[in-house]
mmCIF file of C-alpha atoms and ligand atoms in Angstrom:
data_model
loop_
_atom_site.group_PDB
_atom_site.id
_atom_site.type_symbol
_atom_site.label_atom_id
_atom_site.label_comp_id
_atom_site.label_asym_id
_atom_site.label_seq_id
_atom_site.Cartn_x
_atom_site.Cartn_y
_atom_site.Cartn_z
ATOM 1 C CA VAL A 1 -26.510 9.733 -10.097
ATOM 2 C CA GLN A 2 -22.905 9.221 -10.328
ATOM 3 C CA ALA A 3 -23.465 5.938 -12.334
ATOM 4 C CA VAL A 4 -26.045 7.697 -14.754
ATOM 5 C CA ARG A 5 -23.624 10.626 -15.390
ATOM 6 C CA SER A 6 -20.675 8.515 -15.912
ATOM 7 C CA ALA A 7 -22.642 6.269 -18.361
ATOM 8 C CA SER A 8 -24.021 9.056 -20.229
ATOM 9 C CA ALA A 9 -20.495 10.562 -20.900
ATOM 10 C CA GLY A 10 -19.431 6.885 -22.006
ATOM 11 C CA ALA A 11 -17.203 6.762 -18.820
ATOM 12 C CA ALA A 12 -16.629 3.733 -16.367
ATOM 13 C CA LEU A 13 -17.595 4.061 -12.855
ATOM 14 C CA HIS A 14 -14.707 3.273 -10.390
ATOM 15 C CA PRO A 15 -13.000 5.129 -7.504
ATOM 16 C CA ARG A 16 -10.381 6.722 -9.739
ATOM 17 C CA VAL A 17 -12.627 7.384 -12.916
ATOM 18 C CA GLY A 18 -11.816 11.138 -12.821
ATOM 19 C CA ASP A 19 -7.960 10.573 -12.751
ATOM 20 C CA LEU A 20 -6.851 10.017 -16.275
ATOM 21 C CA SER A 21 -3.125 9.203 -15.482
ATOM 22 C CA TYR A 22 -2.057 5.951 -16.587
ATOM 23 C CA PRO A 23 0.816 3.947 -15.374
ATOM 24 C CA LYS A 24 3.952 4.460 -17.444
ATOM 25 C CA VAL A 25 6.801 1.672 -17.993
ATOM 26 C CA ALA A 26 10.324 2.647 -17.766
ATOM 27 C CA LEU A 27 11.597 0.468 -20.320
ATOM 28 C CA ASN A 28 15.249 0.997 -19.596
ATOM 29 C CA GLN A 29 14.541 -0.560 -16.095
ATOM 30 C CA CYS A 30 11.988 -3.339 -17.243
ATOM 31 C CA THR A 31 13.270 -6.957 -16.982
ATOM 32 C CA LYS A 32 10.165 -8.447 -18.698
ATOM 33 C CA CYS A 33 9.377 -10.445 -15.713
ATOM 34 C CA LYS A 34 5.681 -10.142 -16.549
ATOM 35 C CA ARG A 35 4.693 -9.631 -12.784
ATOM 36 C CA CYS A 36 2.660 -6.597 -13.673
ATOM 37 C CA THR A 37 0.909 -8.484 -16.308
ATOM 38 C CA VAL A 38 0.067 -11.386 -13.836
ATOM 39 C CA GLU A 39 -1.158 -9.052 -11.085
ATOM 40 C CA CYS A 40 -3.113 -6.454 -12.965
ATOM 41 C CA PRO A 41 -6.908 -7.332 -11.757
ATOM 42 C CA PHE A 42 -8.376 -6.016 -14.997
ATOM 43 C CA GLY A 43 -6.117 -7.744 -17.642
ATOM 44 C CA ALA A 44 -5.056 -4.199 -18.718
ATOM 45 C CA ILE A 45 -1.470 -5.078 -19.602
ATOM 46 C CA ASP A 46 -0.621 -6.179 -23.145
ATOM 47 C CA GLU A 47 2.777 -6.790 -24.817
ATOM 48 C CA ASP A 48 4.539 -4.800 -27.489
ATOM 49 C CA GLU A 49 6.363 -6.437 -30.250
ATOM 50 C CA GLN A 50 9.495 -6.658 -28.230
ATOM 51 C CA THR A 51 7.335 -8.311 -25.316
ATOM 52 C CA TYR A 52 7.532 -5.200 -23.163
ATOM 53 C CA PRO A 53 4.267 -4.387 -21.092
ATOM 54 C CA ILE A 54 2.039 -1.883 -22.549
ATOM 55 C CA VAL A 55 -0.879 -0.383 -20.744
ATOM 56 C CA ASN A 56 -4.330 -0.604 -22.629
ATOM 57 C CA SER A 57 -5.993 2.680 -21.444
ATOM 58 C CA THR A 58 -9.434 1.524 -22.060
ATOM 59 C CA ARG A 59 -9.144 -1.274 -19.594
ATOM 60 C CA CYS A 60 -6.819 0.368 -17.012
ATOM 61 C CA ARG A 61 -8.719 1.724 -13.592
ATOM 62 C CA ARG A 62 -5.717 3.259 -12.324
ATOM 63 C CA CYS A 63 -5.296 1.149 -9.206
ATOM 64 C CA GLY A 64 -1.654 0.816 -9.183
ATOM 65 C CA THR A 65 -1.290 -2.893 -8.610
ATOM 66 C CA CYS A 66 1.169 -3.147 -11.443
ATOM 67 C CA MET A 67 3.272 -0.642 -9.739
ATOM 68 C CA GLY A 68 3.292 -2.406 -6.377
ATOM 69 C CA ALA A 69 4.110 -5.737 -8.262
ATOM 70 C CA CYS A 70 7.007 -4.420 -10.294
ATOM 71 C CA PRO A 71 10.315 -5.592 -8.417
ATOM 72 C CA VAL A 72 12.352 -2.903 -9.967
ATOM 73 C CA ARG A 73 10.222 0.211 -9.510
ATOM 74 C CA ALA A 74 9.790 0.450 -13.388
ATOM 75 C CA ILE A 75 6.142 1.476 -13.214
ATOM 76 C CA SER A 76 4.974 4.765 -12.049
ATOM 77 C CA PHE A 77 2.173 7.534 -12.646
ATOM 78 C CA ASP A 78 2.836 11.200 -13.108
ATOM 79 C CA ASN A 79 1.236 11.667 -9.747
ATOM 80 C CA TYR A 80 2.025 8.576 -7.851
ATOM 81 C CA SER A 81 5.127 6.311 -7.677
ATOM 82 C CA VAL A 82 7.076 3.979 -5.272
ATOM 83 C CA ASP A 83 9.661 6.785 -5.030
ATOM 84 C CA MET A 84 6.949 9.331 -4.010
ATOM 85 C CA LEU A 85 5.527 6.886 -1.185
ATOM 86 C CA SER A 86 9.123 6.115 -0.001
ATOM 87 C CA SER A 87 9.775 9.844 0.269
ATOM 88 C CA MET A 88 6.713 10.209 2.251
ATOM 89 C CA ILE A 89 7.678 7.305 4.608
ATOM 90 C CA LYS A 90 11.334 8.654 4.981
ATOM 91 C CA ALA A 91 10.177 12.227 5.579
ATOM 92 C CA VAL A 92 8.672 11.230 9.033
ATOM 93 C CA LYS A 93 10.862 11.778 12.106
ATOM 94 C CA ILE A 94 11.868 8.741 13.814
ATOM 95 C CA PRO A 95 12.440 9.053 17.554
ATOM 96 C CA ASP A 96 15.627 7.278 18.725
ATOM 97 C CA GLU A 97 15.681 4.237 20.987
ATOM 98 C CA PHE A 98 16.416 6.333 23.978
ATOM 99 C CA SER A 99 13.031 8.219 23.679
ATOM 100 C CA GLY A 100 11.222 5.091 24.506
ATOM 101 C CA LYS A 101 8.597 6.018 21.748
ATOM 102 C CA PRO A 102 8.103 3.525 18.772
ATOM 103 C CA ARG A 103 7.402 4.759 15.439
ATOM 104 C CA ILE A 104 4.682 2.793 13.672
ATOM 105 C CA LEU A 105 3.650 3.183 9.812
ATOM 106 C CA ILE A 106 0.151 2.417 8.477
ATOM 107 C CA MET A 107 -0.197 2.341 4.791
ATOM 108 C CA ALA A 108 -4.048 2.718 4.513
ATOM 109 C CA CYS A 109 -5.970 2.295 1.472
ATOM 110 C CA GLU A 110 -7.778 5.874 0.369
ATOM 111 C CA ASN A 111 -10.915 3.844 -0.511
ATOM 112 C CA ASP A 112 -12.309 2.605 2.891
ATOM 113 C CA ALA A 113 -9.446 2.716 5.498
ATOM 114 C CA ILE A 114 -8.883 6.461 5.203
ATOM 115 C CA PRO A 115 -12.570 7.473 5.204
ATOM 116 C CA ALA A 116 -13.111 5.167 8.205
ATOM 117 C CA LEU A 117 -10.094 7.026 9.838
ATOM 118 C CA ASP A 118 -11.444 10.289 9.003
ATOM 119 C CA MET A 119 -14.756 9.298 10.430
ATOM 120 C CA ALA A 120 -12.912 8.024 13.683
ATOM 121 C CA GLY A 121 -11.335 11.493 13.884
ATOM 122 C CA ILE A 122 -14.507 13.425 13.620
ATOM 123 C CA LYS A 123 -15.940 11.062 16.205
ATOM 124 C CA ARG A 124 -12.952 11.962 18.432
ATOM 125 C CA ASN A 125 -11.958 8.401 18.783
ATOM 126 C CA GLN A 126 -8.319 8.007 19.726
ATOM 127 C CA TRP A 127 -5.420 6.035 19.071
ATOM 128 C CA SER A 128 -1.742 5.840 19.840
ATOM 129 C CA ALA A 129 0.321 9.134 18.979
ATOM 130 C CA HIS A 130 3.190 6.891 17.751
ATOM 131 C CA VAL A 131 1.381 6.200 14.453
ATOM 132 C CA ARG A 132 2.178 7.856 11.143
ATOM 133 C CA ILE A 133 -0.475 7.185 8.331
ATOM 134 C CA VAL A 134 0.478 7.296 4.545
ATOM 135 C CA PRO A 135 -2.592 7.058 2.042
ATOM 136 C CA VAL A 136 -2.221 4.823 -0.838
ATOM 137 C CA ARG A 137 -4.604 4.035 -3.904
ATOM 138 C CA CYS A 138 -5.053 0.449 -3.014
ATOM 139 C CA LEU A 139 -2.991 -1.869 -0.869
ATOM 140 C CA GLY A 140 -2.227 -3.649 -4.259
ATOM 141 C CA SER A 141 -0.017 -0.428 -5.246
ATOM 142 C CA VAL A 142 2.185 -0.972 -2.182
ATOM 143 C CA SER A 143 5.549 -2.137 -3.292
ATOM 144 C CA LEU A 144 7.536 -4.571 -0.694
ATOM 145 C CA LEU A 145 10.387 -1.972 -1.502
ATOM 146 C CA CYS A 146 8.305 0.708 0.436
ATOM 147 C CA ILE A 147 8.259 -1.692 3.351
ATOM 148 C CA SER A 148 11.910 -2.517 3.444
ATOM 149 C CA ASP A 149 12.622 1.280 3.130
ATOM 150 C CA ALA A 150 10.462 1.969 6.310
ATOM 151 C CA LEU A 151 12.129 -0.720 8.214
ATOM 152 C CA SER A 152 15.669 0.345 7.156
ATOM 153 C CA VAL A 153 14.999 3.922 8.141
ATOM 154 C CA GLY A 154 14.051 2.644 11.657
ATOM 155 C CA TYR A 155 10.248 2.103 11.778
ATOM 156 C CA ASP A 156 9.424 -0.357 14.402
ATOM 157 C CA GLY A 157 6.286 -1.820 12.733
ATOM 158 C CA VAL A 158 4.419 -1.405 9.563
ATOM 159 C CA MET A 159 0.650 -2.127 9.045
ATOM 160 C CA MET A 160 -0.974 -2.292 5.737
ATOM 161 C CA MET A 161 -4.684 -1.370 6.237
ATOM 162 C CA GLY A 162 -7.211 -1.961 3.456
ATOM 163 C CA CYS A 163 -10.357 -3.897 2.207
ATOM 164 C CA LYS A 164 -11.169 -7.360 2.763
ATOM 165 C CA PRO A 165 -9.396 -9.725 0.278
ATOM 166 C CA GLY A 166 -10.629 -13.265 -0.839
ATOM 167 C CA ASP A 167 -13.782 -14.576 -2.520
ATOM 168 C CA ASP A 168 -15.978 -12.374 -0.657
ATOM 169 C CA TYR A 169 -13.672 -9.349 -1.364
ATOM 170 C CA GLN A 170 -14.510 -5.838 -0.586
ATOM 171 C CA CYS A 171 -11.576 -4.452 -2.426
ATOM 172 C CA HIS A 172 -12.542 -1.673 -4.913
ATOM 173 C CA PHE A 173 -10.213 -2.933 -7.497
ATOM 174 C CA VAL A 174 -11.129 -6.638 -6.977
ATOM 175 C CA LYS A 175 -7.824 -8.122 -6.180
ATOM 176 C CA GLY A 176 -5.611 -5.318 -5.050
ATOM 177 C CA SER A 177 -5.598 -6.264 -1.334
ATOM 178 C CA ALA A 178 -5.493 -10.162 -2.222
ATOM 179 C CA MET A 179 -2.307 -9.317 -4.211
ATOM 180 C CA ALA A 180 -0.834 -7.316 -1.238
ATOM 181 C CA ALA A 181 -1.631 -10.143 1.103
ATOM 182 C CA GLU A 182 -0.023 -12.653 -1.042
ATOM 183 C CA ARG A 183 3.187 -10.602 -1.449
ATOM 184 C CA LEU A 184 3.259 -9.974 2.482
ATOM 185 C CA SER A 185 2.894 -13.795 2.861
ATOM 186 C CA LYS A 186 6.368 -14.018 1.577
ATOM 187 C CA VAL A 187 8.048 -11.316 3.542
ATOM 188 C CA GLY A 188 8.541 -13.336 6.656
ATOM 189 C CA GLU A 189 11.512 -15.074 5.597
ATOM 190 C CA THR A 190 13.171 -12.101 4.280
ATOM 191 C CA LEU A 191 12.541 -10.142 7.619
ATOM 192 C CA LYS A 192 14.025 -13.241 9.487
ATOM 193 C CA SER A 193 16.981 -13.045 7.205
ATOM 194 C CA MET A 194 17.376 -9.400 8.280
ATOM 195 C CA MET A 195 17.126 -10.732 12.052
ATOM 196 C CA LEU A 196 13.727 -8.917 12.210
ATOM 197 C CA GLU A 197 10.623 -10.585 13.706
ATOM 198 C CA PRO A 198 7.906 -11.231 10.995
ATOM 199 C CA GLU A 199 5.306 -9.800 13.317
ATOM 200 C CA ARG A 200 6.552 -6.365 12.589
ATOM 201 C CA VAL A 201 4.847 -6.046 9.323
ATOM 202 C CA THR A 202 0.879 -7.137 9.114
ATOM 203 C CA GLN A 203 -2.130 -6.409 7.094
ATOM 204 C CA ALA A 204 -5.480 -5.319 8.726
ATOM 205 C CA GLU A 205 -8.960 -5.255 7.191
ATOM 206 C CA ALA A 206 -10.931 -2.142 7.320
ATOM 207 C CA SER A 207 -14.322 -1.176 6.068
ATOM 208 C CA ILE A 208 -15.750 2.223 5.645
ATOM 209 C CA ALA A 209 -17.901 1.529 8.835
ATOM 210 C CA ASP A 210 -15.116 0.581 11.113
ATOM 211 C CA ALA A 211 -14.680 4.168 12.735
ATOM 212 C CA ASP A 212 -15.065 2.668 16.104
ATOM 213 C CA ARG A 213 -12.978 -0.674 15.521
ATOM 214 C CA LEU A 214 -9.898 0.845 13.884
ATOM 215 C CA PRO A 215 -8.397 2.562 16.896
ATOM 216 C CA GLN A 216 -8.645 -0.670 18.758
ATOM 217 C CA VAL A 217 -6.763 -2.336 15.911
ATOM 218 C CA ILE A 218 -4.136 0.263 15.797
ATOM 219 C CA ASP A 219 -3.567 0.319 19.598
ATOM 220 C CA ALA A 220 -3.369 -3.516 19.637
ATOM 221 C CA PHE A 221 -0.659 -3.417 17.048
ATOM 222 C CA VAL A 222 1.240 -0.740 18.792
ATOM 223 C CA GLU A 223 1.200 -2.606 21.996
ATOM 224 C CA GLN A 224 2.483 -5.902 20.087
ATOM 225 C CA ILE A 225 5.346 -3.872 18.659
ATOM 226 C CA THR A 226 6.113 -2.244 21.872
ATOM 227 C CA ALA A 227 6.358 -5.831 23.418
ATOM 228 C CA ILE A 228 8.654 -7.004 20.576
ATOM 229 C CA GLY A 229 10.960 -4.144 21.119
ATOM 230 C CA PHE A 230 12.571 -1.475 19.014
ATOM 231 C CA ASN A 231 13.810 -2.086 15.325
ATOM 232 C CA PRO A 232 17.517 -2.781 15.611
ATOM 233 C CA PHE A 233 18.290 -0.764 12.302
ATOM 234 C CA LYS A 234 17.002 2.383 14.153
ATOM 235 C CA GLY A 235 19.755 5.234 14.239
ATOM 236 C CA PHE A 236 21.669 3.480 11.408
HETATM 237 S S1 SF4 B 301 -2.893 -2.929 -12.374
HETATM 238 FE FE1 SF4 B 301 -4.388 -1.340 -12.157
HETATM 239 S S2 SF4 B 301 -3.038 0.715 -12.906
HETATM 240 FE FE2 SF4 B 301 -2.010 -1.168 -13.599
HETATM 241 S S3 SF4 B 301 -2.533 -1.511 -15.734
HETATM 242 FE FE3 SF4 B 301 -3.785 -2.918 -14.441
HETATM 243 S S4 SF4 B 301 -5.674 -1.459 -14.025
HETATM 244 FE FE4 SF4 B 301 -4.099 -0.237 -14.726
HETATM 245 S S1 SF4 B 302 6.801 -5.981 -13.235
HETATM 246 FE FE1 SF4 B 302 8.357 -4.340 -13.944
HETATM 247 S S2 SF4 B 302 10.065 -5.361 -14.683
HETATM 248 FE FE2 SF4 B 302 8.437 -6.844 -14.594
HETATM 249 S S3 SF4 B 302 7.568 -6.634 -16.843
HETATM 250 FE FE3 SF4 B 302 6.326 -5.423 -15.514
HETATM 251 S S4 SF4 B 302 7.301 -3.346 -15.799
HETATM 252 FE FE4 SF4 B 302 8.827 -4.860 -16.513
#
């Protein structure tokens, strides 16, 4: 029904089809590095005559992967930005190390992970109370800057929860979760240089049918982080 209605209106059918906000590039911040162009799953970023990125609104599906790719926070939407995600992350109360309670952040894709967690809640499935969940458009829209912000304010672990990447992908934006996995594969060395264990940051696959499995995945991660110990940046 949705497909027929959208096609008859000349609109594409994709998860954010009703959202007509497009990514905006702050040219005064842009370094012309082209990460956004490389990572856009839909080839929706062209160049203007000065080689700055320019979004082709007929191809853009508003996934936010370009926003997650940009190393200098130069891309944002009117209703979604790296700063908005960081503000949500920083608004959570972080228990101090004397409380004995870790604080774990889950950045969960709104397409499959959030509905699966909703269903888990409806089924009264339970998971650790130490977890806080921030919904995101797609894992591709999560900047590594959000993860470093989370660790620097004292979260003990960060889980990115989203659709399956790879050749048999289930990502609603084709390669958003694959791009997130590629970025995450490079954070290990950065974490080590900060004297943090690479295991504090992980990516978990979720499908919409995982309401019974996800609580176990979350609890296993909380247990792993508890065994590693508190984030040494906590309290600074
Ligand atoms: S990455 Fe997504 S939001 Fe950015 S230009 Fe491409 S389709 Fe649009
Ligand atoms: S990723 Fe950011 S800095 Fe690089 S070209 Fe795109 S907007 Fe500019």
